[in-house]
mmCIF file with all atom_site columns, C-alpha atoms in Angstrom:
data_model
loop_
_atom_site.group_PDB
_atom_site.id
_atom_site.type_symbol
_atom_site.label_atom_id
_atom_site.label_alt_id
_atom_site.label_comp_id
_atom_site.label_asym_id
_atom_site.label_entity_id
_atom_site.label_seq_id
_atom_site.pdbx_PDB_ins_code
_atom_site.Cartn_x
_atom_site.Cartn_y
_atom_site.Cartn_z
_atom_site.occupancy
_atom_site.B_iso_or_equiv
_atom_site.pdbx_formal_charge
_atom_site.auth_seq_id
_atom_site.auth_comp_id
_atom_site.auth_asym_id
_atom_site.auth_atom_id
_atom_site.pdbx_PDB_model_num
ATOM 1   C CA . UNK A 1 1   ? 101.395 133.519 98.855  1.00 64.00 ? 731 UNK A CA 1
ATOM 2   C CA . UNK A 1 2   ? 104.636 134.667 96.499  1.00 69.00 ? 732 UNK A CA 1
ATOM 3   C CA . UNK A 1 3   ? 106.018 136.571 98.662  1.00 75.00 ? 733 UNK A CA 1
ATOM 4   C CA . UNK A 1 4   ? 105.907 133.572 101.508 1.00 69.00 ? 734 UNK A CA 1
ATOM 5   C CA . UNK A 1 5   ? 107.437 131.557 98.828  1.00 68.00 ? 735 UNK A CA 1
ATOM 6   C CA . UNK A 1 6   ? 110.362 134.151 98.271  1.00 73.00 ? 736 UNK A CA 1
ATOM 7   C CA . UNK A 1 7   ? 110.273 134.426 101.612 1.00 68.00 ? 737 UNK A CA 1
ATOM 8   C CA . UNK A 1 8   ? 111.574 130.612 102.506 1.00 64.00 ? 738 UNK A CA 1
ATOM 9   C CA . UNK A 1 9   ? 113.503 130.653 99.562  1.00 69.00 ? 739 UNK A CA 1
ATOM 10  C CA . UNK A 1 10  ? 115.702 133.146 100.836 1.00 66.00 ? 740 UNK A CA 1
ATOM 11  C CA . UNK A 1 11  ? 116.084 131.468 104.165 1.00 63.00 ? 741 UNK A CA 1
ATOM 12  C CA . UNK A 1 12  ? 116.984 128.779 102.542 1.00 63.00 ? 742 UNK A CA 1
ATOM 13  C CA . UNK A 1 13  ? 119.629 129.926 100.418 1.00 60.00 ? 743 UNK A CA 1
ATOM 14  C CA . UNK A 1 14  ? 120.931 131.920 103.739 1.00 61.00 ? 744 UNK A CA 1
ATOM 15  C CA . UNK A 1 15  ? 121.147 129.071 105.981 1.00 56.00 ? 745 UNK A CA 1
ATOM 16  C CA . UNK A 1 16  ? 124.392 127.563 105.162 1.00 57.00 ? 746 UNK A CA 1
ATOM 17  C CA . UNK A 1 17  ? 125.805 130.772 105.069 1.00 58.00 ? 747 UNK A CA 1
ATOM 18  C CA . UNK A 1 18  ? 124.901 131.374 108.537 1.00 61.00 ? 748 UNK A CA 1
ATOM 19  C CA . UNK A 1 19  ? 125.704 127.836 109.465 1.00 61.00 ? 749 UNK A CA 1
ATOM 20  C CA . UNK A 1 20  ? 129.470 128.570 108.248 1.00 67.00 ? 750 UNK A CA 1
ATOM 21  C CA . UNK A 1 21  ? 129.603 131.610 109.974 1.00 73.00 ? 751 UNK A CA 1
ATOM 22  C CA . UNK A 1 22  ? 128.453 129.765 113.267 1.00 78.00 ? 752 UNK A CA 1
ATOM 23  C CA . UNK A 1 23  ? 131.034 127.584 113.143 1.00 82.00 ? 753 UNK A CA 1
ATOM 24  C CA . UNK A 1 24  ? 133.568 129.856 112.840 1.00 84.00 ? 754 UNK A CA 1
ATOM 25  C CA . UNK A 1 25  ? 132.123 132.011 115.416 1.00 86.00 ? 755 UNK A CA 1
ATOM 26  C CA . UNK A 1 26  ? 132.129 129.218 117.873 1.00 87.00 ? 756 UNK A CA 1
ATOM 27  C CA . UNK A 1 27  ? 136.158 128.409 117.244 1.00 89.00 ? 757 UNK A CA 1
ATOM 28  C CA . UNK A 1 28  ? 136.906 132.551 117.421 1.00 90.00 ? 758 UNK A CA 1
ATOM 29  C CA . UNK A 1 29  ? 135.274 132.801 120.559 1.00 89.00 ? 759 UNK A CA 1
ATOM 30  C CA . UNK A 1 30  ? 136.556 129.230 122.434 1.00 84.00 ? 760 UNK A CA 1
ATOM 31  C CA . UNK A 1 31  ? 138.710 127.251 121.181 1.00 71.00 ? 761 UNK A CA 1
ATOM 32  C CA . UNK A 1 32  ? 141.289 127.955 122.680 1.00 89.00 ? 762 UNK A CA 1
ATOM 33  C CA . UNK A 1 33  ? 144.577 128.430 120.587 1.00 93.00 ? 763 UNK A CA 1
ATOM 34  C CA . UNK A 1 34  ? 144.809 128.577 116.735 1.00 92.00 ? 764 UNK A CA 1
ATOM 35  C CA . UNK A 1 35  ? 147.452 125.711 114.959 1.00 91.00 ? 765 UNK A CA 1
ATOM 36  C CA . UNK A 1 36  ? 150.031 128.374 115.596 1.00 93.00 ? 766 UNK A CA 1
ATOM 37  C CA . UNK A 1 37  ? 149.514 128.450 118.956 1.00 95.00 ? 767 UNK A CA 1
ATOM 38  C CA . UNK A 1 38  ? 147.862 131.945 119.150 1.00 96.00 ? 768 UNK A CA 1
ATOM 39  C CA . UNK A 1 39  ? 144.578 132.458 121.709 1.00 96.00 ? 769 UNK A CA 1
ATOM 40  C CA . UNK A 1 40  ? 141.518 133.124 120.463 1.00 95.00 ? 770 UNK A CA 1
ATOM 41  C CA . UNK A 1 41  ? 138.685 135.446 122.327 1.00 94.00 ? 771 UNK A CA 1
ATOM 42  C CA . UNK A 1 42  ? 137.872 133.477 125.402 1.00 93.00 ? 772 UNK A CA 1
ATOM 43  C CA . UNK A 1 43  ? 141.881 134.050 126.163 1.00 95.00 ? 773 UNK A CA 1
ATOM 44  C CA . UNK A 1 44  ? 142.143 137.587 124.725 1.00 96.00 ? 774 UNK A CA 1
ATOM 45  C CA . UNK A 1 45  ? 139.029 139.546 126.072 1.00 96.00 ? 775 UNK A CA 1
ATOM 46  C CA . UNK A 1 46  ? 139.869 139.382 129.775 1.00 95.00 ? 776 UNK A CA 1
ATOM 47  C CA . UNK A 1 47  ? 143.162 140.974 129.320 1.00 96.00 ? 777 UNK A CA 1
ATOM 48  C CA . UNK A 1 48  ? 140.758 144.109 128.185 1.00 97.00 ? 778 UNK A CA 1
ATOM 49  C CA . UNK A 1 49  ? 138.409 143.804 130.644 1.00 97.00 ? 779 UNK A CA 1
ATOM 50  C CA . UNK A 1 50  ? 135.406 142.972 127.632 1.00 96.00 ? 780 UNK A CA 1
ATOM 51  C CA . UNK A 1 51  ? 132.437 140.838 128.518 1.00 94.00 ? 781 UNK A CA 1
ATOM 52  C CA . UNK A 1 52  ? 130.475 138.714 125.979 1.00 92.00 ? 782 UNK A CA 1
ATOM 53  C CA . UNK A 1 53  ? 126.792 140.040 125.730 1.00 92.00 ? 783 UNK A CA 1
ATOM 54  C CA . UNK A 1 54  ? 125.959 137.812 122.899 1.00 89.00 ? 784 UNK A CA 1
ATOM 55  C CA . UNK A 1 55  ? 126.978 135.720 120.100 1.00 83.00 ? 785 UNK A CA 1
ATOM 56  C CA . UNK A 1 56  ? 123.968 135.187 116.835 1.00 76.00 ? 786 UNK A CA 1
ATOM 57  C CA . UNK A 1 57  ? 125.306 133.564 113.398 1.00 69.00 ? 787 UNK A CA 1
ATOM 58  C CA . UNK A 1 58  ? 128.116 135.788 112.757 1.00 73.00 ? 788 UNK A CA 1
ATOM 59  C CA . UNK A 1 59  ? 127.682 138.779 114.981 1.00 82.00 ? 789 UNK A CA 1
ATOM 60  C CA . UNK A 1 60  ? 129.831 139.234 118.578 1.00 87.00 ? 790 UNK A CA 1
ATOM 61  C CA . UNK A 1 61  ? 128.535 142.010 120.752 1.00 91.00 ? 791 UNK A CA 1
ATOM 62  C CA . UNK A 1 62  ? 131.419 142.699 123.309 1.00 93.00 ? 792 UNK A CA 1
ATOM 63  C CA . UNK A 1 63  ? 131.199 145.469 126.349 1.00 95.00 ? 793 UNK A CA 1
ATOM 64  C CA . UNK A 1 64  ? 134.415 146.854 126.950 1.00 96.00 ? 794 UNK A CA 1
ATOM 65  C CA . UNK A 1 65  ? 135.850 150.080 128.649 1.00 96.00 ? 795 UNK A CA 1
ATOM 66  C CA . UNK A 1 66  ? 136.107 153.019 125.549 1.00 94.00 ? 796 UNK A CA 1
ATOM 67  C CA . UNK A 1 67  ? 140.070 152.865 126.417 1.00 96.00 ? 797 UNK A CA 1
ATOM 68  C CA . UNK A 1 68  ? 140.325 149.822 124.551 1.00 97.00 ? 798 UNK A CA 1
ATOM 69  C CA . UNK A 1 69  ? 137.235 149.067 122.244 1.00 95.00 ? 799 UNK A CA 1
ATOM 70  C CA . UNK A 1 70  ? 139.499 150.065 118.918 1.00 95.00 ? 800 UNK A CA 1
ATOM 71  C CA . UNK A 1 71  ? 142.155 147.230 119.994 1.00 96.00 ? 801 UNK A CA 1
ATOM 72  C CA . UNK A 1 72  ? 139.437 144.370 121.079 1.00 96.00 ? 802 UNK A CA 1
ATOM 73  C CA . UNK A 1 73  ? 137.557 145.408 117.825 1.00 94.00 ? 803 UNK A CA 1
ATOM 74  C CA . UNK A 1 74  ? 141.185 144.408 115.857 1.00 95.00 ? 804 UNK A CA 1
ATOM 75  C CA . UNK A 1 75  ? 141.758 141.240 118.420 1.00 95.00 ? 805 UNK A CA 1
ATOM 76  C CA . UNK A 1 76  ? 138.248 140.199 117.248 1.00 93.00 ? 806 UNK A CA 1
ATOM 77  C CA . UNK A 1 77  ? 138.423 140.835 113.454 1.00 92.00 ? 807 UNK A CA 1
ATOM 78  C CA . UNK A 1 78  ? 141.841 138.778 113.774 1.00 93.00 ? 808 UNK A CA 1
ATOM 79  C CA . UNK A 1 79  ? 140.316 135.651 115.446 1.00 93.00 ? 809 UNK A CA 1
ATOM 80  C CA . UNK A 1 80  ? 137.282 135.771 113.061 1.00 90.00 ? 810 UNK A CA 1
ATOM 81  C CA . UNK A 1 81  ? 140.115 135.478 110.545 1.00 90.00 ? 811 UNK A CA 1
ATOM 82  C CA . UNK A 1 82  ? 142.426 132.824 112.070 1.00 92.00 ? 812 UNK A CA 1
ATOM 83  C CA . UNK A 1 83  ? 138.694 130.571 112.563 1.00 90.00 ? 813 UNK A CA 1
ATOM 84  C CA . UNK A 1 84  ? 137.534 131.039 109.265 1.00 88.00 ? 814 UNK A CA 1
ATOM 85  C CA . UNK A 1 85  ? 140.872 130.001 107.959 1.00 88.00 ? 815 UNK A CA 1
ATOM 86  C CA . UNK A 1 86  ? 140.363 126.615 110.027 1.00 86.00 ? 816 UNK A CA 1
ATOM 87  C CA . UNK A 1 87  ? 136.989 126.106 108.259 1.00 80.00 ? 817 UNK A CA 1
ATOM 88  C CA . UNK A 1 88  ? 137.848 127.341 104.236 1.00 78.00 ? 818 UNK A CA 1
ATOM 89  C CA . UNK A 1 89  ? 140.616 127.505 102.800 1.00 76.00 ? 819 UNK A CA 1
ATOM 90  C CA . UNK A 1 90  ? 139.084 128.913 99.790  1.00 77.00 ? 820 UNK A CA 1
ATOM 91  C CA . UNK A 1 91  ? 137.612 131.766 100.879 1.00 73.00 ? 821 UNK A CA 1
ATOM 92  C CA . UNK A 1 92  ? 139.230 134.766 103.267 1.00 74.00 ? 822 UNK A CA 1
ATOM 93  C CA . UNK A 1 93  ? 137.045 135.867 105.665 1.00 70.00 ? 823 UNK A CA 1
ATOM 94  C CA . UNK A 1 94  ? 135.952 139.497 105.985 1.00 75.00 ? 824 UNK A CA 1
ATOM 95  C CA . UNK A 1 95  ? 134.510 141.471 108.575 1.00 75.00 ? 825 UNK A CA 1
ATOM 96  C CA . UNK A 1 96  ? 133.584 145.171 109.867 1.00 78.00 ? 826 UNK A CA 1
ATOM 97  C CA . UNK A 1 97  ? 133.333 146.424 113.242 1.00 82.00 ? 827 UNK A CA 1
ATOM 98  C CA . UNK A 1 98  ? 130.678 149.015 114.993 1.00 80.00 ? 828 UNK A CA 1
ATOM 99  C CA . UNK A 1 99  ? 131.981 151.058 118.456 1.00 84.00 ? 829 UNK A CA 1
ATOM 100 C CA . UNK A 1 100 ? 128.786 152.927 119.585 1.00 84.00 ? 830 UNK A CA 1
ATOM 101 C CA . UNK A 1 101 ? 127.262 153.439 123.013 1.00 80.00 ? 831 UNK A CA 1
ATOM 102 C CA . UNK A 1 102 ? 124.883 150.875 122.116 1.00 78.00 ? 832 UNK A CA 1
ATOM 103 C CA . UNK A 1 103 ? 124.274 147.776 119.652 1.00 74.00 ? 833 UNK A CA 1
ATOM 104 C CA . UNK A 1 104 ? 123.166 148.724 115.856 1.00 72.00 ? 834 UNK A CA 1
ATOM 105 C CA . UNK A 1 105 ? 122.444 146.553 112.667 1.00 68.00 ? 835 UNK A CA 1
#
């Protein structure tokens, strides 16, 4: 029964976390155009020929050609960035990136 307990208390403490990072997963991906007028994914993937496989809390999984995976790795980290700097102004956002053949945690 503790560990249930612990269990739902860290999901607790976790869920606004994740809630944030929704959010600012949602404006990276479509929002079009940051206040300064630059594009965010939904604009910037095509050019690279990357499709969207899936989106959960704060995780993108993008297919893309090998030839350009470093620079739509950078083009993501950047609009994670520009989001979460919509959303806090407190906080900077940071974020890593994976290239592989296929998705890992």
């Amino acid at each position: 029964m503790m560990g249930l307990a612990e269990s739902i208390g860290r999901r607790g403490k976790n869920h606004p976390i994740q809630s944030a990072n929704a959010s600012v997963i949602k404006i990276a991906m479509g929002s079009g155009y940051d206040p300064d007028g630059k594009p965010f994914l939904w604009h910037i993937l095509p050019k690279y020929k990357a499709r969207l496989i899936k989106m959960v809390h704060d995780e993108i999984v993008v297919s893309v050609p090998k030839v350009y995976a470093e620079k739509v790795a950078e083009e993501i980290q950047d609009s994670f960035r520009r989001a979460a700097k919509m959303k806090m102004s407190s906080v900077a956002m940071e974020s890593d990136f994976n290239i592989g053949a296929t998705w890992s945690k």
